[in-house]
mmCIF file of C-alpha atoms and ligand atoms in Angstrom:
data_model
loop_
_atom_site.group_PDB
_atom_site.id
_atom_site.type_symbol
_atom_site.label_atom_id
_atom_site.label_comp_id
_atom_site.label_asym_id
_atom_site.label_seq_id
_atom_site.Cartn_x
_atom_site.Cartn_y
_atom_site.Cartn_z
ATOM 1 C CA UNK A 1 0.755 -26.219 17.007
ATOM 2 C CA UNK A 2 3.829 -25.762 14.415
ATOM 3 C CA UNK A 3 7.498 -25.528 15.661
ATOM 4 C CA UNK A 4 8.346 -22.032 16.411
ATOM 5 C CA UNK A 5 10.854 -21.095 13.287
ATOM 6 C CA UNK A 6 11.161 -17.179 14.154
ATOM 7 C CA UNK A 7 12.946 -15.961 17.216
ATOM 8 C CA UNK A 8 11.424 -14.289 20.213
ATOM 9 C CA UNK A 9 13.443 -10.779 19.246
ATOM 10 C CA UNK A 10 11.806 -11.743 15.297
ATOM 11 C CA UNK A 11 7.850 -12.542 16.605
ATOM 12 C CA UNK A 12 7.867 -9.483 19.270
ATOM 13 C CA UNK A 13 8.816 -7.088 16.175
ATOM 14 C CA UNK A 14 6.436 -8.679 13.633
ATOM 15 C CA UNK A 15 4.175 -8.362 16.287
ATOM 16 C CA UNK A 16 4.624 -4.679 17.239
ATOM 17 C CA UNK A 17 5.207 -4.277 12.939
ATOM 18 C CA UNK A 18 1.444 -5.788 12.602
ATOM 19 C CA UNK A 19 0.195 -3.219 15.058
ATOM 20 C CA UNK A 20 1.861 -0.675 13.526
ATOM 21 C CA UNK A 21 -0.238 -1.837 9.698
ATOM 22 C CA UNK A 22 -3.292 -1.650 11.766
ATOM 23 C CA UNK A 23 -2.629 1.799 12.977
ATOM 24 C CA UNK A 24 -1.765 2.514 9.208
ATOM 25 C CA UNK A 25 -5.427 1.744 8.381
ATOM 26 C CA UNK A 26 -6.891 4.184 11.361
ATOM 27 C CA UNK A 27 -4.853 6.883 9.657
ATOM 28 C CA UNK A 28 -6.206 6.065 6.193
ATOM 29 C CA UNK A 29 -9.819 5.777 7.518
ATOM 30 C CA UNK A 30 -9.603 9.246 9.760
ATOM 31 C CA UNK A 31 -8.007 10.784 6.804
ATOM 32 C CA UNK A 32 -10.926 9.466 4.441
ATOM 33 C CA UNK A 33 -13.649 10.449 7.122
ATOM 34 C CA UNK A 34 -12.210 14.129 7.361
ATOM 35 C CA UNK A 35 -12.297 14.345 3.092
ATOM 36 C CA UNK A 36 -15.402 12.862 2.998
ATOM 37 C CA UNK A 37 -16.977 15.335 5.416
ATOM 38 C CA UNK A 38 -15.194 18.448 3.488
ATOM 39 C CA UNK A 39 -17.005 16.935 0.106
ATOM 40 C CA UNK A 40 -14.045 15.379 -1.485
ATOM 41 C CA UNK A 41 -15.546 12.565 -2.241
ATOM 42 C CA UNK A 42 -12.913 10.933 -4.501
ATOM 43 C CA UNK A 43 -10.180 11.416 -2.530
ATOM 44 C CA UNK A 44 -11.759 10.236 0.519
ATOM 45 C CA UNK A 45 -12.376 6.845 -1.436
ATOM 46 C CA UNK A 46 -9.122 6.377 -2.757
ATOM 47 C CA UNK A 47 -8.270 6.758 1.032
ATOM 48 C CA UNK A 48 -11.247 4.163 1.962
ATOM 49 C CA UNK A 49 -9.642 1.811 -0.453
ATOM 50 C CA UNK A 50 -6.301 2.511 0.770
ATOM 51 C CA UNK A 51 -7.458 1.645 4.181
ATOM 52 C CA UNK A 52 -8.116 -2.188 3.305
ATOM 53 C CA UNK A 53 -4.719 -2.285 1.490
ATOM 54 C CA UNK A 54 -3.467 -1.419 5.088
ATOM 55 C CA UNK A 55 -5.961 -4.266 6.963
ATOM 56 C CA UNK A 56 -4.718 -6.917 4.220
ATOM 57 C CA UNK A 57 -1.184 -5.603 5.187
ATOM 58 C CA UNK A 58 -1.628 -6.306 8.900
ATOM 59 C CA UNK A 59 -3.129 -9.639 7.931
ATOM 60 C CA UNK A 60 -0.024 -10.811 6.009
ATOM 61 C CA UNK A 61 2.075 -10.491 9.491
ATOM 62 C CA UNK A 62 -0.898 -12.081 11.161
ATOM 63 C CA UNK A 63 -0.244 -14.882 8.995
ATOM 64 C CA UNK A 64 3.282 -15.469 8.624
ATOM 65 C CA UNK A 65 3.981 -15.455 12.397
ATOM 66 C CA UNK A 66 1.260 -18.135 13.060
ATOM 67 C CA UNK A 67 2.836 -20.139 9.651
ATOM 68 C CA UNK A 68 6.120 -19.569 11.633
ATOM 69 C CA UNK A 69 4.868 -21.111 14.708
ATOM 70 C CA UNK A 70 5.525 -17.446 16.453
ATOM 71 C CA UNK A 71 1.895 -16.438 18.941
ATOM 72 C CA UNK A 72 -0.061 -13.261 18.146
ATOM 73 C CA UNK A 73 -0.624 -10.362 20.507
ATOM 74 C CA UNK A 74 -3.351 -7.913 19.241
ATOM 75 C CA UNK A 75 -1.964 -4.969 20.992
ATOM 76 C CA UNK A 76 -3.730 -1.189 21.469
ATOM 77 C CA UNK A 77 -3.993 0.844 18.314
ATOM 78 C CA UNK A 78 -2.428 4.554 18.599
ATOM 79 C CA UNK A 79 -5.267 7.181 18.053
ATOM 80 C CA UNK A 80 -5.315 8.249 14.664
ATOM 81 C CA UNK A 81 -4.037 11.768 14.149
ATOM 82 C CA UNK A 82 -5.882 15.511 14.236
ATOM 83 C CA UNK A 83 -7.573 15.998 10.704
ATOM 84 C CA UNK A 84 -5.259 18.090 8.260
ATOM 85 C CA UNK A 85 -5.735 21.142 7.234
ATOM 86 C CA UNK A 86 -5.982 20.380 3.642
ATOM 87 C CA UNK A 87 -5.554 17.934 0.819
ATOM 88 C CA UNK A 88 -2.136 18.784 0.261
ATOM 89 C CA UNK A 89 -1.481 18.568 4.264
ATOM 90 C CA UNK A 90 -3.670 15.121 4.168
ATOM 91 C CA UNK A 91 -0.743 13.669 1.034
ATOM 92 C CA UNK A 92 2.067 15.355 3.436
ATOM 93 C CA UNK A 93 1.004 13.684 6.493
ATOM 94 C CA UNK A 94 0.493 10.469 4.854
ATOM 95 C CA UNK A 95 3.851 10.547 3.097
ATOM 96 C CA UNK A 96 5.315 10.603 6.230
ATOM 97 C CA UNK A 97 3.494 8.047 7.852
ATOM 98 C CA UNK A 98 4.563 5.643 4.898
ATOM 99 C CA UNK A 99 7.951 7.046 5.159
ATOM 100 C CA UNK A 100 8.079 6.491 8.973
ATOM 101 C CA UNK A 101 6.498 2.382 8.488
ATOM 102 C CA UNK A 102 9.084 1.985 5.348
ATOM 103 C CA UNK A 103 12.069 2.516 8.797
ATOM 104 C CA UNK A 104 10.291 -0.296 10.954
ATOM 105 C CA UNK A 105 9.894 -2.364 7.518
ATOM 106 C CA UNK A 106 14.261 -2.022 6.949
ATOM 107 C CA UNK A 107 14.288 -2.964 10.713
ATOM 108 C CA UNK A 108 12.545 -6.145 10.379
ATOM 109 C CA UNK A 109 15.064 -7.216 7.227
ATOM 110 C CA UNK A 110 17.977 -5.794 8.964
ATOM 111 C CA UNK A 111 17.481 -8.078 11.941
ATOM 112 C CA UNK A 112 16.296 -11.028 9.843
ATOM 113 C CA UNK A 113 19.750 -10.452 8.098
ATOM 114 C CA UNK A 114 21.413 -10.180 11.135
ATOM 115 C CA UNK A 115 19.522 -13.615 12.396
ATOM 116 C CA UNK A 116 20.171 -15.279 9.298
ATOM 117 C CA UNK A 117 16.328 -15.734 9.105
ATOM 118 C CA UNK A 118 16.279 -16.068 5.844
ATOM 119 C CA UNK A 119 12.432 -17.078 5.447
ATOM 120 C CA UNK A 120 11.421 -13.140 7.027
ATOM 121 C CA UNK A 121 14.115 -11.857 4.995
ATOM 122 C CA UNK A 122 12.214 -13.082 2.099
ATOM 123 C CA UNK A 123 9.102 -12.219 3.639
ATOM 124 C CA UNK A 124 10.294 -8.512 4.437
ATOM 125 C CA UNK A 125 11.046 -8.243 0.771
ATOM 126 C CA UNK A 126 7.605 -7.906 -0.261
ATOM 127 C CA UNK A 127 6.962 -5.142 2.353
ATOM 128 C CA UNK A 128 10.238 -3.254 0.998
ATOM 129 C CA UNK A 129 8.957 -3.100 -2.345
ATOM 130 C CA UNK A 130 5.522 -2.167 -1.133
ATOM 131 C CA UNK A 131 6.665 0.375 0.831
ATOM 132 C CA UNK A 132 8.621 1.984 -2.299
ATOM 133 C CA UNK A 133 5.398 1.576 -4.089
ATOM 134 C CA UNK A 134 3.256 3.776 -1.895
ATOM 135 C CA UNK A 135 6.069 6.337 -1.541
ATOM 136 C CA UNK A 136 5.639 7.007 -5.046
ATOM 137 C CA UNK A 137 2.237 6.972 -5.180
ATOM 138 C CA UNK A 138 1.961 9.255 -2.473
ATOM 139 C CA UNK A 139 4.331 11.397 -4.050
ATOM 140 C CA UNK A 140 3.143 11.287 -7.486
ATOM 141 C CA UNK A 141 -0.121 12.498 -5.700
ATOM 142 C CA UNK A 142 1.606 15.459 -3.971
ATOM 143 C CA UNK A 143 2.577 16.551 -7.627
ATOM 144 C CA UNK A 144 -0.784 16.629 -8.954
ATOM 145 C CA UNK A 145 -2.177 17.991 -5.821
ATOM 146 C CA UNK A 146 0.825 20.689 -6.811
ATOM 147 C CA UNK A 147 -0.358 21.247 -10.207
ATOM 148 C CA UNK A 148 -4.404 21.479 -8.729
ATOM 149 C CA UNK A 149 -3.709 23.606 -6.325
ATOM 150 C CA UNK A 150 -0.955 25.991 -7.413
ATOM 151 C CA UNK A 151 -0.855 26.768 -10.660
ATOM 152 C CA UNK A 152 -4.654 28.255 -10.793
ATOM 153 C CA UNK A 153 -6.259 30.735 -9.417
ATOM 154 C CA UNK A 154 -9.976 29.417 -8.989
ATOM 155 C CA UNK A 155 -8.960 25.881 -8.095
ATOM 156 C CA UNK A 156 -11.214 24.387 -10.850
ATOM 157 C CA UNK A 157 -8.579 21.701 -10.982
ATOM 158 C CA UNK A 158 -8.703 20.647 -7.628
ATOM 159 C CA UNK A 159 -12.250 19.694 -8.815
ATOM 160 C CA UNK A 160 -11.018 17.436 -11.557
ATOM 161 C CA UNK A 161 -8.486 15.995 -9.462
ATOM 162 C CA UNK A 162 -10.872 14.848 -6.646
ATOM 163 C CA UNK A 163 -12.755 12.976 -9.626
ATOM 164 C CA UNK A 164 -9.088 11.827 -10.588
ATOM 165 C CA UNK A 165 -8.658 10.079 -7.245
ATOM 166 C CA UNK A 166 -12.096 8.542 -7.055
ATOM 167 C CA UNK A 167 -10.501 5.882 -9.586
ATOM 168 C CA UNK A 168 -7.086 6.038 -9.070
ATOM 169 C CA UNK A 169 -4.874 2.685 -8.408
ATOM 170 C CA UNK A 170 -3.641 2.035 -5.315
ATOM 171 C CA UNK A 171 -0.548 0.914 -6.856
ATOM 172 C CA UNK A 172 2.906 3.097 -8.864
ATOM 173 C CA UNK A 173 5.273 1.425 -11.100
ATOM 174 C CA UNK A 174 8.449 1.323 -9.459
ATOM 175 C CA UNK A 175 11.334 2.105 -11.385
ATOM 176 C CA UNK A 176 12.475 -1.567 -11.731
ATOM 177 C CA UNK A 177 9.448 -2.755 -13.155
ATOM 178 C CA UNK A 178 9.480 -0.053 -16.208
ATOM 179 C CA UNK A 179 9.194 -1.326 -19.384
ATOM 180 C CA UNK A 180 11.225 -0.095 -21.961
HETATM 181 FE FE1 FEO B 201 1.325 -0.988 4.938
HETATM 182 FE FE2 FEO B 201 1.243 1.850 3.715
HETATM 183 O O1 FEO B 201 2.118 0.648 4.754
#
């Protein structure tokens, strides 16, 4: 049993935040199911592999609130949402979804700030700059999807982009880490 270093207000949010990872991973998986099914095979494994990026995520809170002496509550998992309507809905919806968890993320440092716990501040950090990491990968997918989809008539490139995806990181160099 470890002293309890995070406050209740602190462990009921990572709590709620690792819930919230989990869900991220239904969406991922529903999303990769629904590609898979409509024969886009590489984009539904990009999505598989994005959906154990998501588990790992949950597992990091899992971790730091037992190393912080907090207790875990494995809570109910939202459904995951209606299937889209096409790839370029699919990178929408997601965007938003990563969008949505990069708010709860800022809440988690703001009140870590506002705590003066300066071990989850630290902590959140990672998840800030992961979250600005997979909103430009997202995006950067949304413009090729753009550039598959739109700018051809027989979609032949939607083709090559599917293949595209089947190998594509899971990870976008954010603008900090460019190297001149
Ligand atoms: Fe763990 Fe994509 O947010």
């Amino acid at each position: 049993m470890k002293t309890k270093r995070i406050s209740s207000a602190m462990e009921k949010m990572l709590n709620e935040q690792m819930t919230r990872e989990a869900y991220q991973a239904q969406v991922y998986l529903s999303f990769g199911c629904w590609a898979e099914e409509n024969s886009f095979v590489g984009v539904s494994e990009f999505l598989y592999r994005h959906m154990q990026e998501e588990r790992e995520h949950m597992f990091k809170f899992v971790k730091y609130i037992l190393d912080r002496g907090g207790s875990i509550s494995i809570d109910t998992i939202k459904a995951a949402p209606k299937a889209p309507k096409d790839i370029g809905d699919c990178l929408e919806k997601i965007l938003k979804h990563e969008i949505d968890n990069s708010k709860e993320i800022d809440k988690i440092v703001n009140l870590a700030h506002k705590e003066k716990d300066w071990a989850t501040f630290s902590f959140g950090q990672w998840f800030v700059k992961e979250q600005i990491e997979e909103e430009t990968l997202i995006n950067e997918l949304i413009d090729k999807y753009t550039l598959a989809s739109k700018e051809v008539t027989d979609n032949v490139n939607l083709y090559e982009m599917d293949k595209d995806l089947a190998s594509a990181s899971q990870h976008a160099t954010i603008p900090r880490e460019e190297k001149l």
